[in-house]
mmCIF file of C-alpha atoms in Angstrom:
data_model
loop_
_atom_site.group_PDB
_atom_site.id
_atom_site.type_symbol
_atom_site.label_atom_id
_atom_site.label_comp_id
_atom_site.label_asym_id
_atom_site.label_seq_id
_atom_site.Cartn_x
_atom_site.Cartn_y
_atom_site.Cartn_z
ATOM 1 C CA MET K 1 15.041 -13.820 40.377
ATOM 2 C CA LYS K 2 15.776 -12.804 36.686
ATOM 3 C CA PHE K 3 12.591 -11.000 34.883
ATOM 4 C CA THR K 4 12.168 -9.181 31.691
ATOM 5 C CA LYS K 5 10.117 -6.278 31.184
ATOM 6 C CA MET K 6 8.199 -6.396 27.852
ATOM 7 C CA GLN K 7 5.255 -4.299 26.069
ATOM 8 C CA GLY K 8 3.236 -4.734 22.956
ATOM 9 C CA ILE K 9 1.779 -1.195 22.111
ATOM 10 C CA GLY K 10 1.851 -0.339 25.696
ATOM 11 C CA ASN K 11 0.293 -3.671 26.942
ATOM 12 C CA ASP K 12 3.138 -4.440 29.529
ATOM 13 C CA TYR K 13 4.120 -7.533 31.352
ATOM 14 C CA VAL K 14 6.799 -8.580 33.270
ATOM 15 C CA TYR K 15 8.102 -11.977 31.592
ATOM 16 C CA ILE K 16 9.804 -14.813 33.887
ATOM 17 C CA ASN K 17 11.460 -17.819 31.984
ATOM 18 C CA LYS K 18 10.110 -20.738 34.379
ATOM 19 C CA MET K 19 12.438 -23.180 32.902
ATOM 20 C CA GLU K 20 15.272 -21.448 34.668
ATOM 21 C CA GLU K 21 13.323 -19.858 37.962
ATOM 22 C CA HIS K 22 11.670 -21.378 40.610
ATOM 23 C CA ILE K 23 8.461 -19.779 41.842
ATOM 24 C CA ASP K 24 6.749 -20.761 45.132
ATOM 25 C CA ASP K 25 3.466 -18.633 45.014
ATOM 26 C CA GLU K 26 2.673 -17.578 41.486
ATOM 27 C CA VAL K 27 -0.527 -15.427 42.390
ATOM 28 C CA SER K 28 1.326 -13.320 44.996
ATOM 29 C CA LEU K 29 4.117 -12.861 42.864
ATOM 30 C CA ALA K 30 1.825 -11.548 40.153
ATOM 31 C CA LYS K 31 0.302 -9.140 42.632
ATOM 32 C CA TYR K 32 3.600 -7.986 43.592
ATOM 33 C CA VAL K 33 5.480 -7.407 40.479
ATOM 34 C CA SER K 34 2.182 -5.691 38.946
ATOM 35 C CA ASN K 35 1.894 -3.120 41.497
ATOM 36 C CA ARG K 36 3.207 0.384 39.786
ATOM 37 C CA HIS K 37 4.199 1.719 43.271
ATOM 38 C CA TYR K 38 5.619 -0.894 45.240
ATOM 39 C CA GLY K 39 6.675 -3.579 42.425
ATOM 40 C CA ILE K 40 7.876 -3.559 39.036
ATOM 41 C CA GLY K 41 4.635 -2.208 37.469
ATOM 42 C CA SER K 42 2.732 -3.897 34.615
ATOM 43 C CA ASP K 43 -0.454 -5.291 33.491
ATOM 44 C CA GLY K 44 0.247 -8.452 34.719
ATOM 45 C CA LEU K 45 2.800 -11.397 34.883
ATOM 46 C CA ILE K 46 3.669 -13.787 32.195
ATOM 47 C CA LEU K 47 5.403 -17.174 32.816
ATOM 48 C CA ILE K 48 7.467 -18.854 30.105
ATOM 49 C CA ASP K 49 7.886 -22.711 30.595
ATOM 50 C CA LYS K 50 8.165 -25.887 28.515
ATOM 51 C CA SER K 51 5.187 -27.671 27.140
ATOM 52 C CA ASP K 52 4.396 -31.340 26.233
ATOM 53 C CA ILE K 53 2.084 -30.394 23.339
ATOM 54 C CA ALA K 54 3.780 -27.112 21.917
ATOM 55 C CA ASP K 55 7.170 -25.369 21.789
ATOM 56 C CA PHE K 56 6.545 -23.499 24.717
ATOM 57 C CA LYS K 57 3.763 -22.684 27.359
ATOM 58 C CA MET K 58 2.572 -19.386 28.552
ATOM 59 C CA THR K 59 0.823 -18.710 31.849
ATOM 60 C CA ILE K 60 -0.854 -15.224 32.200
ATOM 61 C CA TYR K 61 -1.754 -13.587 35.859
ATOM 62 C CA ASN K 62 -3.739 -10.213 35.524
ATOM 63 C CA THR K 63 -2.639 -7.639 38.187
ATOM 64 C CA ASP K 64 -5.142 -8.777 40.749
ATOM 65 C CA GLY K 65 -3.826 -12.368 40.763
ATOM 66 C CA SER K 66 -6.595 -13.907 38.382
ATOM 67 C CA GLU K 67 -5.589 -16.274 35.714
ATOM 68 C CA ALA K 68 -6.120 -14.861 32.212
ATOM 69 C CA GLU K 69 -6.779 -17.573 29.338
ATOM 70 C CA MET K 70 -4.975 -15.523 26.579
ATOM 71 C CA CYS K 71 -3.333 -12.187 25.611
ATOM 72 C CA GLY K 72 -2.802 -11.335 22.114
ATOM 73 C CA ASN K 73 -0.040 -8.668 23.097
ATOM 74 C CA GLY K 74 1.657 -10.914 25.629
ATOM 75 C CA ILE K 75 1.778 -14.013 23.399
ATOM 76 C CA ARG K 76 3.755 -11.620 20.694
ATOM 77 C CA CYS K 77 6.183 -10.575 23.483
ATOM 78 C CA VAL K 78 6.746 -14.463 24.262
ATOM 79 C CA GLY K 79 7.619 -14.913 20.389
ATOM 80 C CA LYS K 80 10.096 -12.212 20.679
ATOM 81 C CA TYR K 81 11.425 -13.347 24.057
ATOM 82 C CA VAL K 82 12.047 -17.037 23.191
ATOM 83 C CA TYR K 83 13.527 -16.177 19.727
ATOM 84 C CA ASP K 84 15.884 -13.306 20.790
ATOM 85 C CA LYS K 85 17.063 -15.249 23.844
ATOM 86 C CA HIS K 86 17.893 -17.908 21.814
ATOM 87 C CA LEU K 87 15.619 -20.438 23.032
ATOM 88 C CA THR K 88 14.504 -21.404 19.749
ATOM 89 C CA ASP K 89 15.574 -20.807 16.013
ATOM 90 C CA LYS K 90 12.539 -21.528 14.446
ATOM 91 C CA GLU K 91 10.641 -18.670 12.732
ATOM 92 C CA GLU K 92 6.966 -20.200 13.300
ATOM 93 C CA ILE K 93 6.267 -21.537 16.776
ATOM 94 C CA THR K 94 3.643 -22.971 18.608
ATOM 95 C CA ILE K 95 2.264 -21.744 22.202
ATOM 96 C CA GLU K 96 0.332 -23.545 24.534
ATOM 97 C CA THR K 97 -2.016 -21.318 26.566
ATOM 98 C CA LYS K 98 -5.487 -21.964 28.611
ATOM 99 C CA ALA K 99 -7.010 -20.899 25.058
ATOM 100 C CA GLY K 100 -5.319 -23.471 23.201
ATOM 101 C CA ILE K 101 -2.377 -23.866 21.174
ATOM 102 C CA LYS K 102 -1.415 -20.599 19.142
ATOM 103 C CA THR K 103 0.808 -20.351 16.378
ATOM 104 C CA LEU K 104 3.128 -17.546 15.695
ATOM 105 C CA GLN K 105 4.979 -16.273 12.741
ATOM 106 C CA LEU K 106 8.353 -14.129 13.414
ATOM 107 C CA ASN K 107 9.121 -11.705 11.116
ATOM 108 C CA ILE K 108 13.390 -11.711 11.676
ATOM 109 C CA GLU K 109 15.404 -8.762 10.903
ATOM 110 C CA ASP K 110 19.002 -8.374 11.478
ATOM 111 C CA GLY K 111 18.690 -11.678 13.809
ATOM 112 C CA VAL K 112 16.085 -10.304 16.346
ATOM 113 C CA VAL K 113 12.182 -10.486 15.867
ATOM 114 C CA LYS K 114 10.688 -7.037 14.463
ATOM 115 C CA THR K 115 7.050 -8.090 14.174
ATOM 116 C CA VAL K 116 5.145 -11.191 15.092
ATOM 117 C CA ARG K 117 1.919 -12.264 13.401
ATOM 118 C CA VAL K 118 -0.485 -14.695 15.763
ATOM 119 C CA ASP K 119 -3.066 -17.060 14.540
ATOM 120 C CA MET K 120 -5.608 -16.279 17.367
ATOM 121 C CA GLY K 121 -7.954 -19.117 15.952
ATOM 122 C CA GLU K 122 -11.638 -18.927 15.259
ATOM 123 C CA PRO K 123 -13.683 -16.607 17.103
ATOM 124 C CA ILE K 124 -16.400 -17.978 19.596
ATOM 125 C CA LEU K 125 -19.803 -16.681 19.394
ATOM 126 C CA ASP K 126 -21.967 -19.161 20.957
ATOM 127 C CA PRO K 127 -23.236 -17.391 24.268
ATOM 128 C CA LYS K 128 -22.913 -20.647 26.272
ATOM 129 C CA LEU K 129 -19.048 -20.800 25.494
ATOM 130 C CA ILE K 130 -18.215 -17.252 25.717
ATOM 131 C CA PRO K 131 -19.853 -17.388 28.463
ATOM 132 C CA VAL K 132 -22.727 -14.714 28.280
ATOM 133 C CA LYS K 133 -26.172 -15.351 29.512
ATOM 134 C CA GLY K 134 -27.920 -14.807 25.951
ATOM 135 C CA ASP K 135 -30.140 -16.733 23.614
ATOM 136 C CA THR K 136 -28.993 -15.616 20.082
ATOM 137 C CA THR K 137 -25.717 -16.574 18.119
ATOM 138 C CA PRO K 138 -24.172 -14.202 17.493
ATOM 139 C CA LEU K 139 -25.214 -12.250 20.385
ATOM 140 C CA THR K 140 -25.292 -8.657 19.046
ATOM 141 C CA ASP K 141 -28.193 -6.973 21.167
ATOM 142 C CA LEU K 142 -27.053 -7.604 24.672
ATOM 143 C CA LYS K 143 -28.530 -4.636 26.745
ATOM 144 C CA ILE K 144 -26.756 -3.712 29.939
ATOM 145 C CA LYS K 145 -27.753 -0.646 32.062
ATOM 146 C CA GLU K 146 -24.702 0.612 33.738
ATOM 147 C CA GLN K 147 -25.152 3.681 36.208
ATOM 148 C CA ASP K 148 -26.651 6.647 33.834
ATOM 149 C CA ARG K 149 -26.580 4.982 30.468
ATOM 150 C CA GLU K 150 -27.741 1.752 28.547
ATOM 151 C CA PHE K 151 -25.310 -0.176 26.329
ATOM 152 C CA ILE K 152 -25.809 -2.507 23.377
ATOM 153 C CA PHE K 153 -23.094 -5.212 23.501
ATOM 154 C CA THR K 154 -21.784 -7.711 20.943
ATOM 155 C CA CYS K 155 -20.096 -10.432 22.542
ATOM 156 C CA VAL K 156 -17.063 -12.506 21.458
ATOM 157 C CA SER K 157 -14.664 -14.879 22.846
ATOM 158 C CA MET K 158 -11.157 -15.365 21.535
ATOM 159 C CA GLY K 159 -10.483 -17.948 24.373
ATOM 160 C CA ASN K 160 -11.396 -15.235 26.788
ATOM 161 C CA PRO K 161 -14.604 -13.239 26.908
ATOM 162 C CA HIS K 162 -15.205 -9.814 25.629
ATOM 163 C CA ALA K 163 -18.082 -7.652 25.510
ATOM 164 C CA ILE K 164 -18.129 -4.900 22.380
ATOM 165 C CA THR K 165 -20.054 -1.820 22.365
ATOM 166 C CA PHE K 166 -20.103 1.077 19.677
ATOM 167 C CA VAL K 167 -19.790 4.639 20.936
ATOM 168 C CA ASP K 168 -19.385 8.030 19.090
ATOM 169 C CA ASP K 169 -16.406 9.153 20.789
ATOM 170 C CA VAL K 170 -14.271 6.813 22.359
ATOM 171 C CA ASP K 171 -11.463 9.263 22.717
ATOM 172 C CA ASN K 172 -13.697 11.514 25.293
ATOM 173 C CA PHE K 173 -15.369 8.328 26.675
ATOM 174 C CA ASP K 174 -15.274 7.620 30.413
ATOM 175 C CA VAL K 175 -13.956 4.234 30.283
ATOM 176 C CA LEU K 176 -13.343 3.892 34.132
ATOM 177 C CA LYS K 177 -16.704 4.954 35.041
ATOM 178 C CA TYR K 178 -18.541 2.424 33.339
ATOM 179 C CA GLY K 179 -16.020 -0.474 32.592
ATOM 180 C CA LYS K 180 -15.673 -1.622 36.135
ATOM 181 C CA GLY K 181 -19.492 -2.240 36.621
ATOM 182 C CA ILE K 182 -19.950 -3.835 33.126
ATOM 183 C CA GLU K 183 -16.784 -6.246 33.652
ATOM 184 C CA SER K 184 -18.459 -7.610 36.661
ATOM 185 C CA ASN K 185 -21.974 -7.901 35.644
ATOM 186 C CA PRO K 186 -23.837 -11.131 36.466
ATOM 187 C CA LEU K 187 -24.426 -11.831 32.833
ATOM 188 C CA PHE K 188 -21.058 -12.622 32.566
ATOM 189 C CA PRO K 189 -20.362 -15.833 34.650
ATOM 190 C CA ASN K 190 -16.424 -15.372 34.372
ATOM 191 C CA ARG K 191 -16.486 -11.446 34.289
ATOM 192 C CA THR K 192 -15.645 -9.993 30.986
ATOM 193 C CA ASN K 193 -13.119 -7.763 29.122
ATOM 194 C CA VAL K 194 -15.152 -4.605 27.751
ATOM 195 C CA GLU K 195 -14.408 -2.916 24.480
ATOM 196 C CA PHE K 196 -15.661 0.774 23.688
ATOM 197 C CA ILE K 197 -14.981 1.342 19.909
ATOM 198 C CA SER K 198 -15.928 4.031 17.520
ATOM 199 C CA VAL K 199 -15.728 3.123 13.787
ATOM 200 C CA LYS K 200 -13.776 5.736 11.553
ATOM 201 C CA ASP K 201 -14.382 3.839 8.152
ATOM 202 C CA GLU K 202 -14.685 0.581 6.880
ATOM 203 C CA GLY K 203 -10.803 -0.303 7.366
ATOM 204 C CA HIS K 204 -10.202 1.711 10.758
ATOM 205 C CA ILE K 205 -11.741 1.415 14.089
ATOM 206 C CA ASP K 206 -10.585 3.514 17.461
ATOM 207 C CA MET K 207 -10.634 1.301 20.750
ATOM 208 C CA ARG K 208 -10.205 1.511 24.337
ATOM 209 C CA VAL K 209 -10.523 -1.302 26.728
ATOM 210 C CA PHE K 210 -11.214 -2.074 30.375
ATOM 211 C CA GLU K 211 -9.639 -5.068 30.788
ATOM 212 C CA ARG K 212 -10.841 -7.888 33.042
ATOM 213 C CA GLY K 213 -8.822 -8.144 36.411
ATOM 214 C CA VAL K 214 -6.574 -5.262 35.582
ATOM 215 C CA GLY K 215 -8.622 -1.847 34.778
ATOM 216 C CA GLU K 216 -8.031 0.436 31.559
ATOM 217 C CA THR K 217 -4.946 -0.710 29.727
ATOM 218 C CA MET K 218 -3.018 0.810 26.693
ATOM 219 C CA ALA K 219 -3.867 -1.994 24.295
ATOM 220 C CA CYS K 220 -5.232 -5.518 24.301
ATOM 221 C CA GLY K 221 -4.549 -7.915 21.436
ATOM 222 C CA THR K 222 -7.506 -10.412 22.169
ATOM 223 C CA GLY K 223 -9.743 -7.432 22.600
ATOM 224 C CA ALA K 224 -8.791 -5.994 18.943
ATOM 225 C CA CYS K 225 -9.551 -9.245 17.547
ATOM 226 C CA ALA K 226 -12.971 -9.335 19.302
ATOM 227 C CA ALA K 227 -13.643 -5.967 18.439
ATOM 228 C CA VAL K 228 -12.927 -6.596 14.595
ATOM 229 C CA VAL K 229 -15.121 -9.688 14.839
ATOM 230 C CA ALA K 230 -18.124 -7.630 16.363
ATOM 231 C CA SER K 231 -17.448 -4.697 13.711
ATOM 232 C CA ILE K 232 -17.774 -7.413 10.626
ATOM 233 C CA ILE K 233 -20.825 -9.102 12.200
ATOM 234 C CA ASN K 234 -22.607 -5.887 12.467
ATOM 235 C CA ASN K 235 -21.723 -4.865 9.079
ATOM 236 C CA TYR K 236 -19.435 -1.910 10.112
ATOM 237 C CA THR K 237 -16.176 -2.864 8.475
ATOM 238 C CA LYS K 238 -14.438 -5.211 5.998
ATOM 239 C CA ARG K 239 -12.391 -7.895 7.085
ATOM 240 C CA LYS K 240 -9.186 -6.231 7.632
ATOM 241 C CA VAL K 241 -9.065 -3.599 10.143
ATOM 242 C CA GLU K 242 -6.344 -1.385 11.563
ATOM 243 C CA VAL K 243 -7.197 -0.968 15.169
ATOM 244 C CA THR K 244 -5.881 2.188 17.141
ATOM 245 C CA LEU K 245 -5.371 1.788 20.746
ATOM 246 C CA LEU K 246 -4.009 4.135 23.490
ATOM 247 C CA GLY K 247 -0.720 2.684 22.994
ATOM 248 C CA GLY K 248 -0.563 1.999 19.306
ATOM 249 C CA SER K 249 -2.205 0.331 16.266
ATOM 250 C CA LEU K 250 -2.603 -3.378 15.506
ATOM 251 C CA ASP K 251 -3.550 -4.844 12.011
ATOM 252 C CA ILE K 252 -6.161 -7.287 12.437
ATOM 253 C CA GLU K 253 -7.722 -9.857 9.793
ATOM 254 C CA TRP K 254 -10.642 -12.044 10.057
ATOM 255 C CA ASN K 255 -9.841 -14.606 7.328
ATOM 256 C CA GLU K 256 -12.671 -16.524 5.756
#
């Protein structure tokens, strides 16, 4: 079976073209290839397939075999994959995901994709749709006690659930200690991605993420978008923000 290993600012996945390869058990394959000791090693498996409603379809599996709705870095890599491998010659393409159809703008230099801009769609702030057990929209004051600390979360969905909390020094924060328990807290019916962020100024935040079904990852595109939404509705930043993650930086803009 042919595969391609790709990463978006350190958020790495194994990519397989389902239009050419046959897979009997996608969940088992995802667990196998993601294993960093016995497999290829990745944050998960992404399958690229034909779609009846978009240019291509993307299916995402986490390292534990659970299916994710959307991945911002993963979909950028899909855009580069399909163009660089000559599956399309379009510079604007649509991708079918479990979070809906996303539009990608490809920036081409010397015949290959240099950068990708993704229209992530409107953030979801209704607790019932995120989903999270809360009453107010937006939900900016969800209190969760995890071990020896109490956190206040803002909850956002970018097609997948995110819980964002603000900390003073994210660089020295123990993400693994607190992330796992929060991810599976009963307040989140489908579990949640957990973002810990420090606001540097109105145009820059630092972020680390405990990704649902994976653990701490180098980056998370949907998480970066959710973190910017949370920063804006809490009046910490303007609408265009640079998000610095362990693997690099993303430019995020929430267009009015």
